[in-house]
Every structure is written in structure tokens, then in C-alpha cells.
PDB file of C-alpha atoms in Angstrom:
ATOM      1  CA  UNK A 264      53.156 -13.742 -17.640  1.00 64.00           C
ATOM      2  CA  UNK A 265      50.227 -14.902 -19.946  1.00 84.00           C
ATOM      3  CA  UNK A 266      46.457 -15.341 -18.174  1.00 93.00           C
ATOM      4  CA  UNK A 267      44.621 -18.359 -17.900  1.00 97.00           C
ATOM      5  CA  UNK A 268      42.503 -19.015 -20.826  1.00 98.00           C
ATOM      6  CA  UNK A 269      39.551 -19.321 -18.652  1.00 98.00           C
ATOM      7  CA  UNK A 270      38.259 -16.358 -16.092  1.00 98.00           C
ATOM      8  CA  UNK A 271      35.427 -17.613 -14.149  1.00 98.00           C
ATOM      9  CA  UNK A 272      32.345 -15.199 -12.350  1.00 98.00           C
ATOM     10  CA  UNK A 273      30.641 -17.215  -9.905  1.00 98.00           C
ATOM     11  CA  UNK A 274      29.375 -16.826  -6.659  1.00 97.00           C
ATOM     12  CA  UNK A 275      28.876 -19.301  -3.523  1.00 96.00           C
ATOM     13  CA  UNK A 276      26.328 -21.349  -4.822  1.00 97.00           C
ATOM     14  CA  UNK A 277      25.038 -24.605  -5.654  1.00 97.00           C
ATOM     15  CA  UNK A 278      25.586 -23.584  -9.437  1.00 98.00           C
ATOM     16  CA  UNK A 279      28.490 -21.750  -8.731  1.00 98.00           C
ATOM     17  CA  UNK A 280      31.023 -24.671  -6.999  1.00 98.00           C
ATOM     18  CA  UNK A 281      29.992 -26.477 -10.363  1.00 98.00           C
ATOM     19  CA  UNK A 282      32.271 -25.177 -12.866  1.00 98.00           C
ATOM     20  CA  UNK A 283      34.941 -24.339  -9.894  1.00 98.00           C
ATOM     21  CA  UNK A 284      34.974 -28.219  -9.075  1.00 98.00           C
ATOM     22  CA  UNK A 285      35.733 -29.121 -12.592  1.00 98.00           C
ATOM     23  CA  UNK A 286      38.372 -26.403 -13.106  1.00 98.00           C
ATOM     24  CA  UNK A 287      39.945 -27.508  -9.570  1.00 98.00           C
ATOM     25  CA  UNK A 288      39.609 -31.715 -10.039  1.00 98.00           C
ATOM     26  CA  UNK A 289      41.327 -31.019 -13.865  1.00 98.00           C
ATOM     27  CA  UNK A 290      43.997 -28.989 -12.354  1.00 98.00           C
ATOM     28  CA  UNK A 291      43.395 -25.922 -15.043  1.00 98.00           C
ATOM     29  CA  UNK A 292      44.536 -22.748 -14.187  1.00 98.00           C
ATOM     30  CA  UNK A 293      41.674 -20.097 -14.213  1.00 98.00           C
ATOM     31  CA  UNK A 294      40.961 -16.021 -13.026  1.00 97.00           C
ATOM     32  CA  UNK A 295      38.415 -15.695 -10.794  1.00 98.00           C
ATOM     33  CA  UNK A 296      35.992 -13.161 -10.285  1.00 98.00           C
ATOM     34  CA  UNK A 297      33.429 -13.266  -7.120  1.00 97.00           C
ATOM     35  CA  UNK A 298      30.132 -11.947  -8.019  1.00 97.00           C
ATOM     36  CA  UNK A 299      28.180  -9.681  -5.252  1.00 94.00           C
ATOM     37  CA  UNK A 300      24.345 -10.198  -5.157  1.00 91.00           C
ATOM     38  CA  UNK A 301      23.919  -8.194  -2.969  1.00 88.00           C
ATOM     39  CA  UNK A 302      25.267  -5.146  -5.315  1.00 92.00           C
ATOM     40  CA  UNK A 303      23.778  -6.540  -8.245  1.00 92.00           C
ATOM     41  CA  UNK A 304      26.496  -7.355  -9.978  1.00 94.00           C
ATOM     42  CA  UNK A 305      25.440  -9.897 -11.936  1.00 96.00           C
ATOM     43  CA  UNK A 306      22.803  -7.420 -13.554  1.00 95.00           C
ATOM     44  CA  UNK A 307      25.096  -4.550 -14.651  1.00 97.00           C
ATOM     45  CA  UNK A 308      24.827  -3.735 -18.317  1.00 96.00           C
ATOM     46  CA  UNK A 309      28.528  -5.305 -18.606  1.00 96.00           C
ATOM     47  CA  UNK A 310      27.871  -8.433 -17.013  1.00 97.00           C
ATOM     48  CA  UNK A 311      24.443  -8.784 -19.009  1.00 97.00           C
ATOM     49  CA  UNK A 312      26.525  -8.990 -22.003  1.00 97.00           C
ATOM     50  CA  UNK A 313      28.335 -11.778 -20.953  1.00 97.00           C
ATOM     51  CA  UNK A 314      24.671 -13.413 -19.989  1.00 98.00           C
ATOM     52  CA  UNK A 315      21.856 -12.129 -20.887  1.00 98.00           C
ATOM     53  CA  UNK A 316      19.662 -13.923 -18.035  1.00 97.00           C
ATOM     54  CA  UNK A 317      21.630 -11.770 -15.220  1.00 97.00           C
ATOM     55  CA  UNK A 318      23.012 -15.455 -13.174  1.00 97.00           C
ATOM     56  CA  UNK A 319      25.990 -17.236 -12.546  1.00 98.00           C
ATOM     57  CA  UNK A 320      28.065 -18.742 -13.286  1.00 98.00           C
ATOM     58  CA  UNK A 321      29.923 -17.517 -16.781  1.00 98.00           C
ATOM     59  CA  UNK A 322      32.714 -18.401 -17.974  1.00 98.00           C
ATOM     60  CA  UNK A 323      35.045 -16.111 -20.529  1.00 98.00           C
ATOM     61  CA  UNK A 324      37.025 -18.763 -22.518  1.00 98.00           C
ATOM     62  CA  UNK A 325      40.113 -16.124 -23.452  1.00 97.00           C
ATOM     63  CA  UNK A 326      41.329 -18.756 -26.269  1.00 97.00           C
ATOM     64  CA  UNK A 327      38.413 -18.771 -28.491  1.00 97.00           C
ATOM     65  CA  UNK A 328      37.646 -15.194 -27.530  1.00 97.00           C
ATOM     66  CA  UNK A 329      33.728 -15.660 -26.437  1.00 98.00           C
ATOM     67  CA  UNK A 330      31.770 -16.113 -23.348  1.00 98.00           C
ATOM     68  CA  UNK A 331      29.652 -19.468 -21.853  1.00 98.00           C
ATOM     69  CA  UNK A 332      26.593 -19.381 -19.572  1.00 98.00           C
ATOM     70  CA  UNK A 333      24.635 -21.839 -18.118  1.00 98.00           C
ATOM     71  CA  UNK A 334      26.164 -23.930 -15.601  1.00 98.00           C
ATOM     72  CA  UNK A 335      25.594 -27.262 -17.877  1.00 98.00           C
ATOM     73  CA  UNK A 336      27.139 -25.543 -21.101  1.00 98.00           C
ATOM     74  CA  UNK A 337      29.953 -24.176 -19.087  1.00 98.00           C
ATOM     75  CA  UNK A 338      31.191 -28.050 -17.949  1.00 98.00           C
ATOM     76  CA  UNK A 339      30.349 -29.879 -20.803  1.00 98.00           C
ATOM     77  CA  UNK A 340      32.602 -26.985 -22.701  1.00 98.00           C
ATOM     78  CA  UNK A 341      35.264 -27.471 -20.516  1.00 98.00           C
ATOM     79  CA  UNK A 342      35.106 -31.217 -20.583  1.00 98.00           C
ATOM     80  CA  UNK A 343      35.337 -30.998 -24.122  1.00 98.00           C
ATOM     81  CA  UNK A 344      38.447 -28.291 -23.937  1.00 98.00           C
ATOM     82  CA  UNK A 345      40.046 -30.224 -21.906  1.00 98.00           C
ATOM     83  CA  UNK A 346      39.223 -33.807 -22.322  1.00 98.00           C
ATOM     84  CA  UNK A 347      38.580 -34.515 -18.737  1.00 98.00           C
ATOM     85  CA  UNK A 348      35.817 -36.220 -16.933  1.00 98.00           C
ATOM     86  CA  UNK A 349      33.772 -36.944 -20.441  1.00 98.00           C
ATOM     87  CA  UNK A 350      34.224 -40.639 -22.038  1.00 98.00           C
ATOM     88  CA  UNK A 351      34.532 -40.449 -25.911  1.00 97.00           C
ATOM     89  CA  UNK A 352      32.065 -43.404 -26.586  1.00 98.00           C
ATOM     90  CA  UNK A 353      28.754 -41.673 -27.227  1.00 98.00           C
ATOM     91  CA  UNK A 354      26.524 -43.869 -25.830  1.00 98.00           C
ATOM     92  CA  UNK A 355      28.679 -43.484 -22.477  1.00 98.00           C
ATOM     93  CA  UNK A 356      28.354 -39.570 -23.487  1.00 98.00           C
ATOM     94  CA  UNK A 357      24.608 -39.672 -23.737  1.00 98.00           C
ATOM     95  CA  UNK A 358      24.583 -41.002 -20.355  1.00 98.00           C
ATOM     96  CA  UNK A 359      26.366 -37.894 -18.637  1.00 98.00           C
ATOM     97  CA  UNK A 360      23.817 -35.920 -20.778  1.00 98.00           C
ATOM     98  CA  UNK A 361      20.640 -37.748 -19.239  1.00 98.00           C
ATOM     99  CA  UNK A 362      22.421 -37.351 -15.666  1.00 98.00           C
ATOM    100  CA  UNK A 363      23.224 -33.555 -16.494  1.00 98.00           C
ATOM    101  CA  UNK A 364      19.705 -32.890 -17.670  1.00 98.00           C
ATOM    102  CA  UNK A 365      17.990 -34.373 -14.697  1.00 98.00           C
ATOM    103  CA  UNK A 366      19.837 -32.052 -12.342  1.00 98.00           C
ATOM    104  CA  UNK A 367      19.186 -28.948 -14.594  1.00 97.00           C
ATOM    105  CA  UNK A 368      15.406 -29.967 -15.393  1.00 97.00           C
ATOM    106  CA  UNK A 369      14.683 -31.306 -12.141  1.00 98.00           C
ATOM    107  CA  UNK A 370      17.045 -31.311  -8.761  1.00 98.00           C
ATOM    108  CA  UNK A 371      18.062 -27.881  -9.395  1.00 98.00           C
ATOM    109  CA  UNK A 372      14.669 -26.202 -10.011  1.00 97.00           C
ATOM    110  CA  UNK A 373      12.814 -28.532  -7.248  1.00 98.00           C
ATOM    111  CA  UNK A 374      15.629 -28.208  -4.690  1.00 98.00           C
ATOM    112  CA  UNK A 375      15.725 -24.613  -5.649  1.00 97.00           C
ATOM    113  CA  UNK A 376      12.401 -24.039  -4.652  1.00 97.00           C
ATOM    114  CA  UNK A 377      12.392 -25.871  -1.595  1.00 97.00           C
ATOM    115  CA  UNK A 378      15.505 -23.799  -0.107  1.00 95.00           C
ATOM    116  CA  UNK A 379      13.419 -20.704  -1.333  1.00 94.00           C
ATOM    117  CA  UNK A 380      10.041 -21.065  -0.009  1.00 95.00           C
ATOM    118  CA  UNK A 381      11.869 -21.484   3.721  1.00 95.00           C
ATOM    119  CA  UNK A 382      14.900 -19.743   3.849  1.00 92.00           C
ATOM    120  CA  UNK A 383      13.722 -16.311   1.328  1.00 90.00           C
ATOM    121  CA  UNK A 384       9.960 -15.620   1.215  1.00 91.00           C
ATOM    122  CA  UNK A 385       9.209 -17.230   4.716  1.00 84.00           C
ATOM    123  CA  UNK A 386      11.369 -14.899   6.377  1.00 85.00           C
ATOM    124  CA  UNK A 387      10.181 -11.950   4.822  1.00 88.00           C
ATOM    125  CA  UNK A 388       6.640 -12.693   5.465  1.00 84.00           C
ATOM    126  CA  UNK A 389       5.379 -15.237   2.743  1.00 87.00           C
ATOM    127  CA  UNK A 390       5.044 -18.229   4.667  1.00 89.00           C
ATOM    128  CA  UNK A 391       3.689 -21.006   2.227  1.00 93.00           C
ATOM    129  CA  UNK A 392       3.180 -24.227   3.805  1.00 93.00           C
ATOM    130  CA  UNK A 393       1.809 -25.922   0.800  1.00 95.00           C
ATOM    131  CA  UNK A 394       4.379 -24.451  -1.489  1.00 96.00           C
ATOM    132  CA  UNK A 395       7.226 -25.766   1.089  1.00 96.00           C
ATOM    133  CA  UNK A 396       5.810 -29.550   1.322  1.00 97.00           C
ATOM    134  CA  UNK A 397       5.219 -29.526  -2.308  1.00 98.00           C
ATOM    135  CA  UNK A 398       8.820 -28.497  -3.480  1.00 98.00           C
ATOM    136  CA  UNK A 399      10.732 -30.499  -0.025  1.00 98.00           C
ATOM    137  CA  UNK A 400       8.465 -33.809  -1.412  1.00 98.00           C
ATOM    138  CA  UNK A 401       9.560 -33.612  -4.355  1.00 98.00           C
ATOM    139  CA  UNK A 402      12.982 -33.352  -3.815  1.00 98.00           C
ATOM    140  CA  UNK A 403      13.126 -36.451  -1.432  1.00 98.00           C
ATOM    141  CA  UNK A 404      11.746 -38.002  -4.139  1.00 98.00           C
ATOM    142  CA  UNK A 405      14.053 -37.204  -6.906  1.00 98.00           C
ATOM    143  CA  UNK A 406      16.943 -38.120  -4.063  1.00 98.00           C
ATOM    144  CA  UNK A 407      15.147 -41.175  -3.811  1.00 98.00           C
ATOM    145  CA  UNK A 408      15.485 -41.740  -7.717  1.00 98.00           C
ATOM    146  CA  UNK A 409      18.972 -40.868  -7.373  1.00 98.00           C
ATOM    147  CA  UNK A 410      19.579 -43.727  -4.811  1.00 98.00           C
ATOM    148  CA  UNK A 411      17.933 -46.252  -6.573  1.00 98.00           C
ATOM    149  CA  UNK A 412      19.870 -45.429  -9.944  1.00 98.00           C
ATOM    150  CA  UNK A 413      22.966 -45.586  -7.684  1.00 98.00           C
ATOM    151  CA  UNK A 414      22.667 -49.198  -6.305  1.00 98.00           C
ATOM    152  CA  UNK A 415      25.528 -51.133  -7.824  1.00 98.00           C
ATOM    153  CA  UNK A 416      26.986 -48.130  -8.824  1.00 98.00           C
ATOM    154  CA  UNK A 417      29.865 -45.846  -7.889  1.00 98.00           C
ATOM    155  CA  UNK A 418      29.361 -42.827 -10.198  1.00 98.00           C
ATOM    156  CA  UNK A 419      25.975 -41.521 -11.765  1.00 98.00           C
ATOM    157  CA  UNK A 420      27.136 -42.432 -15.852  1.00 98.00           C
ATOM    158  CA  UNK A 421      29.594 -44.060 -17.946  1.00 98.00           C
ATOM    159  CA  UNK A 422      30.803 -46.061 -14.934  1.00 98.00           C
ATOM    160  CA  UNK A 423      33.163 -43.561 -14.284  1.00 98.00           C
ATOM    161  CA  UNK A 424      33.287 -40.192 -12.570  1.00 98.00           C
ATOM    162  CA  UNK A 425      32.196 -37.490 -14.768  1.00 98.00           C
ATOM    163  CA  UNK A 426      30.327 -34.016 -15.171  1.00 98.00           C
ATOM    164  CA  UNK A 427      27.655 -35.429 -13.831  1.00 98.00           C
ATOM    165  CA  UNK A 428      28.493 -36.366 -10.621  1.00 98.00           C
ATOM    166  CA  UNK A 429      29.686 -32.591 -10.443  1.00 98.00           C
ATOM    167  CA  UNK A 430      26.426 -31.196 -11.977  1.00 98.00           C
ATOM    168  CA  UNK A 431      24.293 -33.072  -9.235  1.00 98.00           C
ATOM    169  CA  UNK A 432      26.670 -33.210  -6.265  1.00 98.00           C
ATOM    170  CA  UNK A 433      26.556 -29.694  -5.099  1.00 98.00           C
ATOM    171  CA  UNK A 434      22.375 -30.042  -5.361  1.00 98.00           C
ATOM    172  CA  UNK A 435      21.865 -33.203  -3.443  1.00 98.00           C
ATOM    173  CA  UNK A 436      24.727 -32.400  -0.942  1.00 98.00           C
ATOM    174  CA  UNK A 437      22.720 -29.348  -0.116  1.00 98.00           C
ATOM    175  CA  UNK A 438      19.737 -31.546   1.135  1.00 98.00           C
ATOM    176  CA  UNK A 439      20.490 -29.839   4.224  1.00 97.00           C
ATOM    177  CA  UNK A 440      19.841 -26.600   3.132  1.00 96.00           C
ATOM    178  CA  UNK A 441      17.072 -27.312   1.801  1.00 97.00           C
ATOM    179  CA  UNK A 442      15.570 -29.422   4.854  1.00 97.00           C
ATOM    180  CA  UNK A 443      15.027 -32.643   2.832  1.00 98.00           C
ATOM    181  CA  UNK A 444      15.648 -36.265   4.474  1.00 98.00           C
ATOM    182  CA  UNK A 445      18.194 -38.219   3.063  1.00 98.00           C
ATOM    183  CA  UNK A 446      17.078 -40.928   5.545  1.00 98.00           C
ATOM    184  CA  UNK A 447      16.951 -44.328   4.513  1.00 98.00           C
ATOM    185  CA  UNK A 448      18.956 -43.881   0.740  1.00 98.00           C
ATOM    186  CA  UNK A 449      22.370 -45.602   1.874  1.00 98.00           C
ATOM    187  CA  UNK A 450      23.398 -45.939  -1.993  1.00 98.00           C
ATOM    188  CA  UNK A 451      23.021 -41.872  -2.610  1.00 98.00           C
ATOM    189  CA  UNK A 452      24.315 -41.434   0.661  1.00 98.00           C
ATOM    190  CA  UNK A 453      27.780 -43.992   0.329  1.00 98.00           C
ATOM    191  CA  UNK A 454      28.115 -41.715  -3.293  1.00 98.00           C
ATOM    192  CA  UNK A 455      28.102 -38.326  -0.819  1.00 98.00           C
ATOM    193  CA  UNK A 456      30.996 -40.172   0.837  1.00 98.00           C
ATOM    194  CA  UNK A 457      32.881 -40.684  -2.500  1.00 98.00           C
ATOM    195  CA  UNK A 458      32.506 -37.131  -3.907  1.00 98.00           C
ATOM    196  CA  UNK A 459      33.403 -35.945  -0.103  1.00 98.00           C
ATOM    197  CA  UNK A 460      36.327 -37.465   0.391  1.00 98.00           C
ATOM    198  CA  UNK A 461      37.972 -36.336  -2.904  1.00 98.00           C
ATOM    199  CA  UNK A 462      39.991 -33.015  -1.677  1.00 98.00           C
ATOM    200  CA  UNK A 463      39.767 -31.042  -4.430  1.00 98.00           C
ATOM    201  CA  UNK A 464      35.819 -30.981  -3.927  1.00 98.00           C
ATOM    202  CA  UNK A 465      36.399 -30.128  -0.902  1.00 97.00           C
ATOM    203  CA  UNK A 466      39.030 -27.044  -1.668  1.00 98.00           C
ATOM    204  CA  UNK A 467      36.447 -26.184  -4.568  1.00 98.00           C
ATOM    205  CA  UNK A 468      33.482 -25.953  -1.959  1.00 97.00           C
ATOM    206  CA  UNK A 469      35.445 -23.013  -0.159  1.00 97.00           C
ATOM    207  CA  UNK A 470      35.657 -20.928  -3.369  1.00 97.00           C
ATOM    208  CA  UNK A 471      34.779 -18.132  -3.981  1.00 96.00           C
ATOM    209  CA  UNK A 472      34.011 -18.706  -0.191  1.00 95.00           C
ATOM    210  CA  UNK A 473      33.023 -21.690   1.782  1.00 95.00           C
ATOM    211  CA  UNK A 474      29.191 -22.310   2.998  1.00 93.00           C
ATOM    212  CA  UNK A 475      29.539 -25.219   5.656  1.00 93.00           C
ATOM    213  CA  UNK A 476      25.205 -24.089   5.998  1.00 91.00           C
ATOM    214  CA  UNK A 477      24.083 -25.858   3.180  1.00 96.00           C
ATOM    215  CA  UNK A 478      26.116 -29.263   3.805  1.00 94.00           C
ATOM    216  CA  UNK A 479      26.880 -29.517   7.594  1.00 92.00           C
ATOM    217  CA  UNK A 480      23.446 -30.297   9.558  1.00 89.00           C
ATOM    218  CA  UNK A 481      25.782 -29.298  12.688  1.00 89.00           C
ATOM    219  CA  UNK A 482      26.679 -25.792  11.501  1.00 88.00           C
ATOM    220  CA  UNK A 483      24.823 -22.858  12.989  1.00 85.00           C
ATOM    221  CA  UNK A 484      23.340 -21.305  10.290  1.00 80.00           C
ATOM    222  CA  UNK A 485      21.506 -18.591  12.068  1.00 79.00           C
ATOM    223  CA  UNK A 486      23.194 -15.555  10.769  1.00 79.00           C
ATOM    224  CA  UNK A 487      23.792 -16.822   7.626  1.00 84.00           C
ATOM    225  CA  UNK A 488      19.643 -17.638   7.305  1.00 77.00           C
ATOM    226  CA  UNK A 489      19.328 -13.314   8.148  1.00 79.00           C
ATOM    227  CA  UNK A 490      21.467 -12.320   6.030  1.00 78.00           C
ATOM    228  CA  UNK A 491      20.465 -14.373   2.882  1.00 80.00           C
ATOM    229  CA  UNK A 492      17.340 -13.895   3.436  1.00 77.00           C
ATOM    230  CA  UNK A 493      18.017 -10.032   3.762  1.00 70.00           C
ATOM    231  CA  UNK A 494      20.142 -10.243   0.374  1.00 71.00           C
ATOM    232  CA  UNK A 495      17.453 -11.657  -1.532  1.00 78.00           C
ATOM    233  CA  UNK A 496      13.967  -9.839   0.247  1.00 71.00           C
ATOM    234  CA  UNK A 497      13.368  -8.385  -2.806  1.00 73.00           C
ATOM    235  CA  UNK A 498      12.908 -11.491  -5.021  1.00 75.00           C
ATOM    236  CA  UNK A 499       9.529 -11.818  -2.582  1.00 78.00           C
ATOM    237  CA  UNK A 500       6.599 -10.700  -4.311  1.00 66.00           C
ATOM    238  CA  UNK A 501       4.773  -7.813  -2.052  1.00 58.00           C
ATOM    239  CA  UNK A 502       1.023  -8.002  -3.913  1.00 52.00           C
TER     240      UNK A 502
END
């Protein structure tokens, strides 16, 4: 029996459901390979040669024989492959590219920060209150650009559902996680209903293991909190 063309190493993440929601709303058959942080496996020599930055996801596209990092690459590659949730027109495509680049350049890293400031270097004895307002304001606020670009609109580009919704779903779902209102934004909120409802985001969001903490306000997430922050104590600085 022949592999997939596509073997996947992610991990439970808000970049790593990206590339697993595409691969699971196109139907595409893929290997999977779950990547342990807290064994480093994303920064043995083998995996650095696969990505030189040491993160996840990657992607080993078996067909053309090379490897894709970078969350962003890794979709719009496949949505190329494949010719799935990417319109041809390419002034339709240059949307999807804004969208993608405003989650990479700005929802990810701001978002990013937020969850890290409370949930990593607070627990381990950093606690930074401006750092946490700074990065948690800023993320409302990009939400709140996200809302406002949403009114009137079902999906974030080419009037259609596309890599971009997938790019910035798993971010602004995880408002939670990252403690951020979402109070008052009924458009962005109605367009978490959409992308909820749709069960193969919702089979995607359990792989390579489900993490009801960063979308469900109702989930206890005090074990989970220890142990992440355990896991990643040593990204805190000590001087």
C-alpha cells in the first residue's frame, strides 16, 4: 500500500491544528507524526533539517521529494497542490494573502505573547503586569479589527471560505487562552459560530490531541496551566 504524499509533524497548537484543518476539510490523506516539546523533539539535529528554526508545524511533501515550514507556506502549498480553499482570480488571491499575513504578522505574535506572559513566565516567577496588559490590549484590538472587517461578511477573503479563515481561526478562537474579551464583537463572534459548526474543524481540533483549555471558558484548565507551564519553564529568562 503506497503512503500519503504528505506526512505532517505538528503538535497541539494554535499553529499546529492549521495545516491539520486544511488536510482534514480537503479530505487528503496524510501520516502524522506528534511532536514532544517536552523531549525536544522538534530540536534534534534530524528534525532541524527539516526546519531550521526548531517549530512546528512541517510538512514532508513525499511527491516532490522536499520539506515545507512555516505554518503560512505549508497551507498556501497545499492549497495550491490541491486546489482547495484558494480562488484562482488574483485579486481574490491577494486577499487570502493580506488575511494570512495579518494573522502571521500580527494575531499570532500579539496573541502569542499574551498567552505567554500569563500562562509561562508568570508561573515560573516573572510576573509582568505591564507586559500582560500590553500584549492582552492589543489583541482585543486586533479582534476588534477582525469584527469590523467581518460585518457583512461570512468569511475573512474572496467571499468564500479559504486559508484564511484557517490561518486566523485557531488564533482568535483561543481568545480564551489567552484571557482576551471577545465582548461586544457579535460579527467575529457569529464567524466563531461558522468555523465551529463545520465538523471537520472540530475533528481537526482533537489532533494530534484535543485542548478544550484554549477554546472552552468552562473547561478546567488547572492542570493543564502546571503542566505547560512546567514544559516550557525554561523559555523564562533567569537574569
Amino acid at each position: 500500500m503506497s503512503r500519503p504524499d504528505i506526512h505532517l509533524y505538528t503538535a497541539a497548537t494554535m499553529n499546529g491544528y492549521k495545516p491539520v484543518i486544511f488536510l482534514e476539510e480537503a479530505g487528503i490523506p496524510y501520516d502524522l507524526t506528534s511532536i514532544d516539546f517536552s523531549k525536544q523533539e522538534q530540536k534534534t539535529p534530524d528534525y532541524l533539517k527539516l526546519n531550521p528554526n526548531g517549530k512546528i508545524p512541517v510538512i514532508v511533501d513525499r511527491a516532490e521529494g522536499r520539506a515545507i515550514f512555516e505554518s503560512g507556506a505549508i497551507l498556501w502549498h497545499l492549497a495550491e497542490k490541491y486546489g482547495a480553499f484558494l480562488p484562482a482570480d488574483p485579486v481574490k488571491r491577494s486577499e487570502v494573502m493580506q488575511w494570512m499575513f495579518f494573522q502571521v504578522g500580527h494575531v499570532g505574535p500579539m496573541m502569542g505573547q499574551a498567552m505567554y506572559f500569563q500562562h509561562i513566565a508568570a508561573p515560573n516567577g516573572h510576573e509582568e503586569p505591564f507586559s500582560i496588559k500590553r500584549y492582552v490590549d492589543e489583541s482585543r484590538r486586533l479582534l476588534e479589527v477582525l469584527n469590523t472587517h467581518l460585518e457583512g461578511r461570512e468569511w475573512l477573503a474572496a467571499g468564500e471560505y479559504t486559508i484564511a479563515d484557517m490561518m486566523v481561526y485557531p488564533w482568535a478562537r483561543a481568545y480564551v487562552w489567552a484571557r482576551t474579551s471577545v465582548d461586544g464583537l457579535p460579527h467575529l463572534q457569529a464567524w466563531f459560530d461558522r468555523i465551529d459548526a463545520r465538523p471537520s474543524v472540530q475533528k481537526a481540533l482533537t489532533i494530534p490531541k484535543a485542548n478544550p483549555h484554549f477554546w472552552d471558558e468552562n473547561a478546567d484548565a488547572s492542570a493543564f496551566a502546571k503542566e505547560n507551564a512546567a514544559r516550557f519553564a525554561g523559555d523564562v529568562r533567569k537574569d
